Short mmCIF file of C-alpha atoms in Angstrom, two decimals:
data_model
loop_
_atom_site.label_atom_id
_atom_site.label_comp_id
_atom_site.label_asym_id
_atom_site.label_seq_id
_atom_site.Cartn_x
_atom_site.Cartn_y
_atom_site.Cartn_z
CA MET A 1 -19.08 -28.84 53.44
CA VAL A 2 -18.90 -32.65 53.61
CA ASN A 3 -18.32 -33.87 57.15
CA PRO A 4 -16.69 -37.24 58.01
CA ARG A 5 -19.99 -39.02 58.71
CA PRO A 6 -22.48 -41.21 56.83
CA TYR A 7 -25.35 -39.49 55.03
CA LYS A 8 -28.87 -40.62 54.29
CA LEU A 9 -29.57 -40.83 50.57
CA PHE A 10 -33.01 -40.10 49.15
CA PRO A 11 -33.32 -42.30 46.03
CA SER A 12 -35.42 -41.75 42.90
CA ILE A 13 -38.28 -44.03 41.80
CA GLN A 14 -38.91 -44.85 38.13
CA ASN A 15 -42.47 -45.82 37.22
CA TYR A 16 -41.93 -47.73 33.99
CA ALA A 17 -44.88 -49.75 32.68
CA TRP A 18 -43.26 -53.15 33.34
CA GLY A 19 -43.01 -52.55 37.11
CA THR A 20 -45.07 -54.27 39.80
CA LYS A 21 -48.32 -52.71 41.00
CA ASN A 22 -50.70 -52.55 43.94
CA GLU A 23 -50.24 -55.33 46.53
CA SER A 24 -47.43 -56.86 44.45
CA ALA A 25 -45.42 -53.63 44.33
CA PHE A 26 -42.08 -54.53 45.93
CA ILE A 27 -40.46 -51.08 46.02
CA PRO A 28 -43.22 -49.32 48.02
CA GLU A 29 -43.19 -52.20 50.50
CA LEU A 30 -39.41 -51.87 50.85
CA LEU A 31 -39.74 -48.11 51.42
CA SER A 32 -42.79 -48.44 53.72
CA LEU A 33 -44.93 -46.45 51.29
CA THR A 34 -48.53 -46.99 50.23
CA PRO A 35 -48.54 -47.63 46.49
CA GLU A 36 -50.82 -45.52 44.33
CA ALA A 37 -53.56 -47.61 42.72
CA ASP A 38 -52.48 -49.25 39.44
CA LYS A 39 -49.23 -47.29 39.33
CA PRO A 40 -46.19 -49.39 38.35
CA TYR A 41 -43.10 -49.20 40.55
CA ALA A 42 -40.21 -50.44 38.43
CA GLU A 43 -36.85 -49.11 39.61
CA LEU A 44 -35.24 -47.45 42.59
CA TRP A 45 -32.11 -45.51 41.59
CA ILE A 46 -29.40 -45.06 44.21
CA GLY A 47 -26.63 -42.96 42.78
CA ALA A 48 -25.68 -39.83 40.89
CA HIS A 49 -26.85 -40.25 37.32
CA PRO A 50 -28.20 -36.85 36.19
CA LYS A 51 -31.38 -38.45 34.82
CA ALA A 52 -32.55 -39.42 38.31
CA PRO A 53 -29.98 -38.62 41.00
CA SER A 54 -30.36 -39.37 44.67
CA PHE A 55 -30.44 -36.43 47.07
CA VAL A 56 -28.53 -35.64 50.26
CA MET A 57 -29.33 -33.23 53.09
CA ILE A 58 -26.34 -30.93 53.75
CA ASP A 59 -26.74 -28.01 56.15
CA ASN A 60 -30.54 -28.33 55.91
CA LYS A 61 -30.37 -28.11 52.11
CA LYS A 62 -31.43 -30.92 49.80
CA LEU A 63 -28.75 -31.31 47.13
CA SER A 64 -28.58 -33.77 44.26
CA LEU A 65 -25.70 -36.19 44.64
CA ASP A 66 -24.28 -35.51 41.18
CA LYS A 67 -24.04 -31.76 41.96
CA LEU A 68 -22.61 -32.44 45.40
CA ILE A 69 -19.87 -34.62 43.94
CA GLU A 70 -19.02 -31.86 41.47
CA MET A 71 -18.51 -29.56 44.46
CA TYR A 72 -16.53 -32.01 46.61
CA PRO A 73 -15.13 -34.79 44.41
CA LYS A 74 -12.14 -35.81 46.55
CA GLU A 75 -13.98 -35.57 49.87
CA LEU A 76 -16.84 -37.73 48.61
CA LEU A 77 -15.20 -40.09 46.11
CA GLY A 78 -11.67 -40.23 47.48
CA LYS A 79 -8.51 -38.99 45.79
CA ASP A 80 -7.78 -42.20 43.87
CA VAL A 81 -11.36 -42.46 42.59
CA ALA A 82 -11.53 -38.78 41.64
CA ASP A 83 -8.21 -39.06 39.79
CA ILE A 84 -9.71 -41.79 37.60
CA TYR A 85 -13.37 -40.75 37.28
CA GLY A 86 -13.24 -37.00 37.85
CA SER A 87 -16.42 -35.78 39.53
CA ARG A 88 -18.55 -38.77 38.50
CA LEU A 89 -19.66 -41.53 40.85
CA PRO A 90 -18.47 -44.60 38.92
CA TYR A 91 -21.49 -46.81 39.61
CA LEU A 92 -25.26 -46.78 39.84
CA LEU A 93 -27.11 -49.10 42.24
CA LYS A 94 -30.73 -50.05 41.61
CA ILE A 95 -33.56 -52.17 42.93
CA LEU A 96 -35.75 -53.53 40.11
CA SER A 97 -39.22 -55.03 40.49
CA ILE A 98 -40.30 -56.72 37.27
CA ASN A 99 -43.87 -57.75 36.48
CA GLN A 100 -43.51 -58.24 32.72
CA ALA A 101 -40.64 -58.47 30.27
CA LEU A 102 -38.27 -55.57 29.88
CA SER A 103 -36.98 -54.73 26.44
CA ILE A 104 -34.71 -57.02 24.47
CA GLN A 105 -31.52 -55.06 24.98
CA THR A 106 -27.78 -54.83 25.09
CA HIS A 107 -25.30 -52.13 26.11
CA PRO A 108 -22.49 -50.47 24.15
CA ASP A 109 -18.81 -50.47 25.00
CA LYS A 110 -17.15 -47.13 25.79
CA ILE A 111 -16.15 -46.30 22.21
CA THR A 112 -19.62 -47.07 20.84
CA ALA A 113 -21.30 -45.24 23.74
CA ALA A 114 -19.36 -42.08 22.94
CA LYS A 115 -20.36 -42.28 19.27
CA LEU A 116 -24.02 -42.94 20.06
CA HIS A 117 -24.16 -40.10 22.57
CA SER A 118 -22.57 -37.70 20.08
CA SER A 119 -24.95 -38.62 17.24
CA ASP A 120 -28.16 -39.24 19.24
CA PRO A 121 -28.01 -37.71 22.74
CA GLU A 122 -31.79 -37.90 23.10
CA HIS A 123 -31.77 -41.70 23.13
CA TYR A 124 -28.22 -42.24 24.45
CA PRO A 125 -27.96 -39.72 27.29
CA ASP A 126 -24.30 -40.20 28.30
CA ASP A 127 -21.00 -41.37 26.84
CA ASN A 128 -20.35 -44.25 29.23
CA HIS A 129 -20.54 -48.00 28.89
CA LYS A 130 -22.90 -50.03 31.09
CA PRO A 131 -21.63 -53.41 32.28
CA GLU A 132 -24.11 -54.62 34.87
CA ILE A 133 -24.84 -57.34 37.38
CA ALA A 134 -28.28 -58.67 38.36
CA ILE A 135 -28.63 -60.36 41.76
CA ALA A 136 -31.90 -62.08 42.60
CA LEU A 137 -33.67 -60.92 45.74
CA THR A 138 -36.76 -63.14 45.48
CA GLY A 139 -35.94 -65.00 42.28
CA LEU A 140 -35.56 -63.89 38.67
CA GLU A 141 -36.58 -65.17 35.26
CA ALA A 142 -34.53 -63.83 32.36
CA ILE A 143 -33.16 -64.54 28.92
CA VAL A 144 -29.43 -64.06 28.37
CA GLY A 145 -27.52 -64.42 25.13
CA LEU A 146 -28.34 -66.31 21.96
CA LYS A 147 -28.31 -70.09 22.28
CA SER A 148 -25.35 -72.21 21.24
CA PHE A 149 -25.00 -72.89 17.53
CA ALA A 150 -26.59 -76.35 17.78
CA GLU A 151 -29.43 -75.17 20.01
CA PHE A 152 -30.05 -72.06 17.89
CA ARG A 153 -30.37 -74.21 14.77
CA LYS A 154 -32.55 -76.74 16.61
CA THR A 155 -34.87 -73.96 17.81
CA ILE A 156 -35.39 -72.63 14.29
CA ASP A 157 -36.12 -76.18 13.15
CA ILE A 158 -38.70 -76.70 15.91
CA TYR A 159 -40.42 -73.36 15.27
CA SER A 160 -40.10 -73.67 11.52
CA GLU A 161 -42.31 -70.62 10.89
CA ILE A 162 -39.27 -68.48 11.74
CA LYS A 163 -37.52 -69.72 8.58
CA ALA A 164 -39.78 -67.43 6.52
CA LEU A 165 -37.94 -64.42 8.01
CA ILE A 166 -34.44 -65.60 7.06
CA ASP A 167 -32.58 -65.14 3.79
CA ASN A 168 -32.66 -68.46 1.87
CA LEU A 169 -28.90 -68.68 1.33
CA LYS A 170 -28.21 -68.01 5.03
CA LEU A 171 -30.85 -70.58 6.00
CA GLU A 172 -29.26 -73.20 3.77
CA GLU A 173 -25.82 -72.46 5.21
CA LEU A 174 -27.16 -72.62 8.76
CA PHE A 175 -28.43 -76.17 8.30
CA SER A 176 -25.53 -77.42 6.17
CA SER A 177 -22.72 -76.06 8.32
CA GLY A 178 -21.27 -78.57 10.75
CA ASP A 179 -19.23 -76.11 12.79
CA ASN A 180 -20.00 -73.25 15.10
CA ASN A 181 -20.34 -70.09 13.00
CA PRO A 182 -20.82 -66.99 15.17
CA GLU A 183 -21.03 -64.52 12.30
CA LEU A 184 -23.70 -66.62 10.56
CA VAL A 185 -25.80 -66.80 13.74
CA LYS A 186 -25.54 -63.02 14.18
CA SER A 187 -26.52 -62.47 10.55
CA VAL A 188 -29.50 -64.83 10.81
CA TYR A 189 -30.65 -63.13 14.02
CA ALA A 190 -30.32 -59.74 12.29
CA ASP A 191 -32.57 -60.99 9.45
CA ILE A 192 -35.17 -62.04 12.01
CA MET A 193 -35.03 -58.76 13.91
CA ARG A 194 -35.28 -56.70 10.70
CA ALA A 195 -38.09 -58.77 9.22
CA ASP A 196 -40.88 -57.30 7.10
CA GLU A 197 -43.80 -56.36 9.34
CA ASN A 198 -46.41 -58.30 7.35
CA LYS A 199 -44.28 -61.46 7.39
CA LEU A 200 -43.65 -60.97 11.10
CA LYS A 201 -47.39 -60.79 11.82
CA LEU A 202 -48.01 -64.08 10.03
CA VAL A 203 -45.11 -65.83 11.74
CA ILE A 204 -46.00 -64.71 15.28
CA ALA A 205 -49.71 -65.45 14.80
CA SER A 206 -48.83 -68.94 13.54
CA LEU A 207 -46.41 -69.57 16.42
CA LYS A 208 -49.04 -68.49 18.92
CA VAL A 209 -51.53 -71.04 17.54
CA GLU A 210 -48.86 -73.75 17.49
CA ILE A 211 -47.71 -73.12 21.07
CA GLU A 212 -51.28 -72.87 22.39
CA GLY A 213 -52.04 -76.24 20.78
CA LYS A 214 -49.34 -78.09 22.72
CA LYS A 215 -50.28 -80.25 25.70
CA GLU A 216 -47.34 -78.90 27.67
CA ASN A 217 -45.33 -75.73 27.16
CA THR A 218 -41.72 -74.97 28.00
CA ALA A 219 -40.94 -72.01 30.25
CA ALA A 220 -39.96 -69.99 27.18
CA GLU A 221 -43.22 -70.89 25.40
CA LYS A 222 -45.26 -69.85 28.42
CA LYS A 223 -43.44 -66.52 28.41
CA PHE A 224 -44.10 -66.16 24.68
CA LEU A 225 -47.85 -66.43 25.27
CA GLU A 226 -47.75 -64.19 28.36
CA GLU A 227 -45.78 -61.45 26.63
CA TYR A 228 -47.95 -61.74 23.52
CA ARG A 229 -50.84 -60.68 25.76
CA ASN A 230 -48.74 -57.74 26.96
CA TYR A 231 -47.19 -56.60 23.65
CA GLY A 232 -49.12 -58.19 20.78
CA ILE A 233 -47.17 -58.61 17.53
CA ASP A 234 -43.60 -57.77 18.52
CA VAL A 235 -40.34 -59.08 17.08
CA GLY A 236 -38.98 -59.32 20.62
CA LEU A 237 -41.20 -62.35 21.20
CA LEU A 238 -38.92 -64.43 18.99
CA SER A 239 -35.94 -63.70 21.25
CA LEU A 240 -37.80 -65.48 24.04
CA LEU A 241 -37.35 -68.65 21.98
CA LEU A 242 -33.86 -67.97 20.58
CA PHE A 243 -32.11 -66.84 23.79
CA ASN A 244 -31.02 -68.91 26.78
CA TYR A 245 -33.82 -68.95 29.35
CA ILE A 246 -32.55 -68.85 32.96
CA LYS A 247 -34.21 -68.92 36.35
CA LEU A 248 -32.29 -67.61 39.33
CA ALA A 249 -32.90 -68.39 42.98
CA LYS A 250 -32.25 -65.91 45.81
CA ASP A 251 -28.66 -64.57 45.76
CA ASP A 252 -27.93 -66.06 42.32
CA ALA A 253 -26.49 -63.56 39.86
CA PHE A 254 -25.41 -62.98 36.29
CA PHE A 255 -23.21 -60.33 34.68
CA THR A 256 -23.64 -58.82 31.23
CA PRO A 257 -20.65 -57.03 29.69
CA ALA A 258 -21.01 -54.93 26.55
CA GLY A 259 -22.79 -56.62 23.65
CA ILE A 260 -24.46 -59.51 25.51
CA PRO A 261 -28.20 -59.32 24.68
CA HIS A 262 -30.63 -60.02 27.49
CA ALA A 263 -34.00 -59.22 29.02
CA TYR A 264 -35.40 -59.56 32.51
CA LEU A 265 -38.79 -61.27 32.54
CA LYS A 266 -40.03 -61.40 36.13
CA GLY A 267 -38.71 -60.96 39.66
CA ASN A 268 -37.15 -58.59 42.18
CA ILE A 269 -33.44 -57.91 41.89
CA ILE A 270 -30.48 -55.82 42.92
CA GLU A 271 -28.84 -54.33 39.85
CA CYS A 272 -25.53 -52.50 39.78
CA MET A 273 -23.81 -51.04 36.75
CA ALA A 274 -21.36 -48.45 35.56
CA ASN A 275 -22.94 -45.01 35.91
CA SER A 276 -24.84 -44.94 32.62
CA ASP A 277 -28.32 -45.14 31.15
CA ASN A 278 -27.28 -46.27 27.67
CA VAL A 279 -29.63 -49.05 26.58
CA VAL A 280 -29.89 -50.32 23.00
CA ARG A 281 -33.40 -51.77 22.67
CA ALA A 282 -34.91 -53.96 19.97
CA GLY A 283 -38.28 -55.28 21.11
CA LEU A 284 -40.83 -55.74 23.93
CA THR A 285 -40.88 -52.05 24.74
CA PRO A 286 -42.82 -48.89 23.90
CA LYS A 287 -39.50 -47.00 24.08
CA TYR A 288 -37.17 -46.15 21.22
CA LYS A 289 -35.94 -49.24 19.34
CA ASP A 290 -32.59 -49.32 17.57
CA ILE A 291 -32.48 -52.74 15.94
CA ASP A 292 -29.61 -51.87 13.60
CA THR A 293 -27.33 -50.82 16.43
CA LEU A 294 -28.24 -53.82 18.57
CA THR A 295 -27.57 -56.34 15.82
CA ASN A 296 -24.31 -54.56 14.91
CA ILE A 297 -22.85 -54.53 18.44
CA LEU A 298 -24.31 -57.85 19.58
CA LEU A 299 -21.71 -60.21 21.03
CA TYR A 300 -22.33 -63.85 20.20
CA ASP A 301 -19.99 -66.12 22.11
CA PRO A 302 -21.58 -69.08 23.93
CA LEU A 303 -18.32 -69.54 25.86
CA VAL A 304 -18.72 -66.19 27.63
CA LYS A 305 -19.64 -66.98 31.23
CA THR A 306 -22.37 -64.70 32.55
CA GLU A 307 -23.02 -66.52 35.84
CA VAL A 308 -21.49 -64.89 38.92
CA ILE A 309 -20.89 -67.10 41.95
CA PRO A 310 -20.49 -64.97 45.09
CA VAL A 311 -17.48 -65.47 47.32
CA LYS A 312 -17.99 -65.59 51.08
CA THR A 313 -15.58 -62.99 52.45
CA GLY A 314 -15.91 -62.24 56.14
CA PRO A 315 -19.56 -61.38 56.80
CA TYR A 316 -20.30 -60.63 53.14
CA LEU A 317 -21.27 -62.37 49.95
CA VAL A 318 -19.01 -60.60 47.45
CA TYR A 319 -19.97 -60.49 43.76
CA LYS A 320 -16.81 -60.09 41.70
CA THR A 321 -16.96 -59.29 37.97
CA THR A 322 -14.68 -57.81 35.33
CA ALA A 323 -16.22 -54.37 35.91
CA GLU A 324 -13.71 -51.85 37.25
CA GLU A 325 -16.40 -49.47 38.51
CA PHE A 326 -18.17 -51.54 41.17
CA GLU A 327 -18.19 -54.52 43.47
CA VAL A 328 -21.40 -55.52 45.21
CA LYS A 329 -21.48 -56.99 48.72
CA ILE A 330 -24.48 -58.39 50.54
CA PHE A 331 -24.60 -58.79 54.31
CA GLU A 332 -27.29 -61.03 55.75
CA SER A 333 -27.47 -62.34 59.30
CA LYS A 334 -30.07 -63.39 61.84
CA GLU A 335 -27.64 -62.56 64.66
CA LYS A 336 -27.33 -59.20 66.38
CA LEU A 337 -24.40 -56.79 66.28
CA LYS A 338 -22.23 -58.35 63.64
CA LYS A 339 -19.42 -55.79 63.46
CA VAL A 340 -17.63 -54.73 60.29
CA GLU A 341 -14.71 -52.35 60.84
CA VAL A 342 -13.43 -50.42 57.83
CA LEU A 343 -10.34 -48.35 57.11
CA ASN A 344 -11.76 -46.32 54.27
CA GLN A 345 -10.32 -44.54 51.22
CA GLN A 346 -13.34 -44.34 48.93
CA VAL A 347 -17.04 -43.66 48.56
CA ARG A 348 -19.57 -46.39 49.40
CA ALA A 349 -23.30 -46.47 48.89
CA GLY A 350 -25.94 -48.96 49.92
CA ILE A 351 -29.43 -49.80 51.08
CA VAL A 352 -30.88 -51.69 54.02
CA LEU A 353 -33.21 -54.44 52.81
CA GLU A 354 -34.20 -55.86 56.19
CA GLY A 355 -33.68 -54.92 59.84
CA GLU A 356 -31.45 -52.07 61.00
CA ILE A 357 -27.80 -51.12 60.94
CA LYS A 358 -25.79 -48.51 62.78
CA ILE A 359 -22.82 -46.90 61.09
CA ILE A 360 -20.55 -45.80 63.93
CA CYS A 361 -17.78 -43.22 63.67
CA ASP A 362 -16.23 -40.44 65.74
CA GLN A 363 -19.26 -38.23 65.14
CA GLY A 364 -21.68 -40.77 66.61
CA ALA A 365 -23.90 -43.73 65.73
CA PHE A 366 -26.09 -43.25 62.66
CA PRO A 367 -29.01 -45.69 62.32
CA PHE A 368 -30.48 -46.83 58.99
CA THR A 369 -33.57 -49.02 58.85
CA LYS A 370 -35.32 -51.07 56.17
CA GLY A 371 -35.62 -49.15 52.90
CA GLU A 372 -33.16 -46.42 53.88
CA CYS A 373 -30.17 -45.70 51.66
CA PHE A 374 -26.81 -44.45 52.82
CA LEU A 375 -23.68 -42.80 51.48
CA ILE A 376 -20.32 -43.20 53.21
CA PRO A 377 -17.93 -40.53 51.91
CA ALA A 378 -14.21 -41.15 51.50
CA VAL A 379 -13.49 -38.42 54.02
CA LEU A 380 -14.87 -40.77 56.70
CA GLU A 381 -11.64 -42.73 57.11
CA ASN A 382 -12.71 -45.07 59.92
CA PHE A 383 -16.12 -46.54 60.70
CA GLU A 384 -17.83 -49.72 61.73
CA ILE A 385 -21.20 -51.19 60.87
CA ASN A 386 -23.27 -52.95 63.52
CA SER A 387 -26.42 -54.89 62.61
CA ASP A 388 -29.58 -55.79 64.47
CA ILE A 389 -31.17 -59.24 64.31
CA ASN A 390 -32.54 -60.41 60.92
CA THR A 391 -30.64 -57.78 58.99
CA LYS A 392 -29.76 -57.63 55.31
CA TYR A 393 -28.06 -54.80 53.49
CA VAL A 394 -26.27 -54.11 50.23
CA ILE A 395 -23.13 -52.03 49.98
CA VAL A 396 -21.18 -51.09 46.85
CA ASN A 397 -17.53 -50.16 46.65
CA ILE A 398 -14.93 -49.77 43.90
CA PRO A 399 -12.59 -52.78 43.68
CA GLY A 400 -8.83 -52.55 43.68
CA LEU A 401 -8.33 -49.87 46.35
CA ASN A 402 -6.40 -50.47 49.55
CA ASP A 403 -9.30 -50.37 51.97
CA ARG A 404 -9.36 -52.85 54.82
CA GLU A 405 -12.31 -54.57 56.45
CA GLN A 406 -12.32 -56.69 59.58
#
């Protein structure tokens, strides 16, 4: 039975090779754990994806959140949410700690996700799309989207070795065309990503020598050399030069809808997405690569705005996107007992990043301290959140419902 009270969530840790290690391991520090020597701590999953669900203690039994929602969808999610999403939590919240580049990747839309899952469930484990937001906790370096037509052409001219990987007719058209040509850019990028392995080795080796010989390197060039040491000859290295390089400060964010290629390079972030693990990868990874699918579904539109500027709403920074499944809010204050009162109709999940909060309801005051995750079920119709000094927490809700906060 789900009672009208907040519950502690026990999240899952993913130890992917690109995660931070030892004294730099952010996730163990957040959770007050001692990291195992040389073990990477990459992701903390807070949610109900069957690959790595969080757990809840109910009646002294530890139950996975996905199974619990199947048992009590309306009590946990709320009637309106359950009517739309059935017994699936719509979102997945994560903390990522990135020491080296993640894969060059994009995510499918819903129609493509269903097709990929049907034809290749091993590599595409669900039928959902995966729009996602990345919010910098301590800063983030990333590459997002192919450069504008002029900058893309300029980059290939600067690193002229890349021309050897491109069809001659396409190359001629690229440099003779005066107008933006999205389909041409996508086709040229596909040639590069599908390049013959022997040609690719020569091109990357030559670029490495060229970049090392420069007196000063750009941020993208420095990453090229750093990731060459991590991955060796890898076609993903070329995306470091052809994509837009961005550097986010604390609380800065960007949003990637379906088809926008990207890769995180270094930093600690909050990530929230639709409840999916569908990733189409094409480089800088030991995992399964699907270059054909990535180049086919890639969205090239330099006018698409990926930056998300948070809106100050009451005590929160609110990160609004086009995603229907989630809205991320961050509370941060050095003052004590900032009160947030909520009339609630839906599920909420979150994590305390600093300090301590108390979620107060008719059943009592429930404390959550740094590194602890919480679930507020829809059946808890009224509650308030009080914070201690120097407190920061993240809470996720589903936008568009008639909840009220004061």
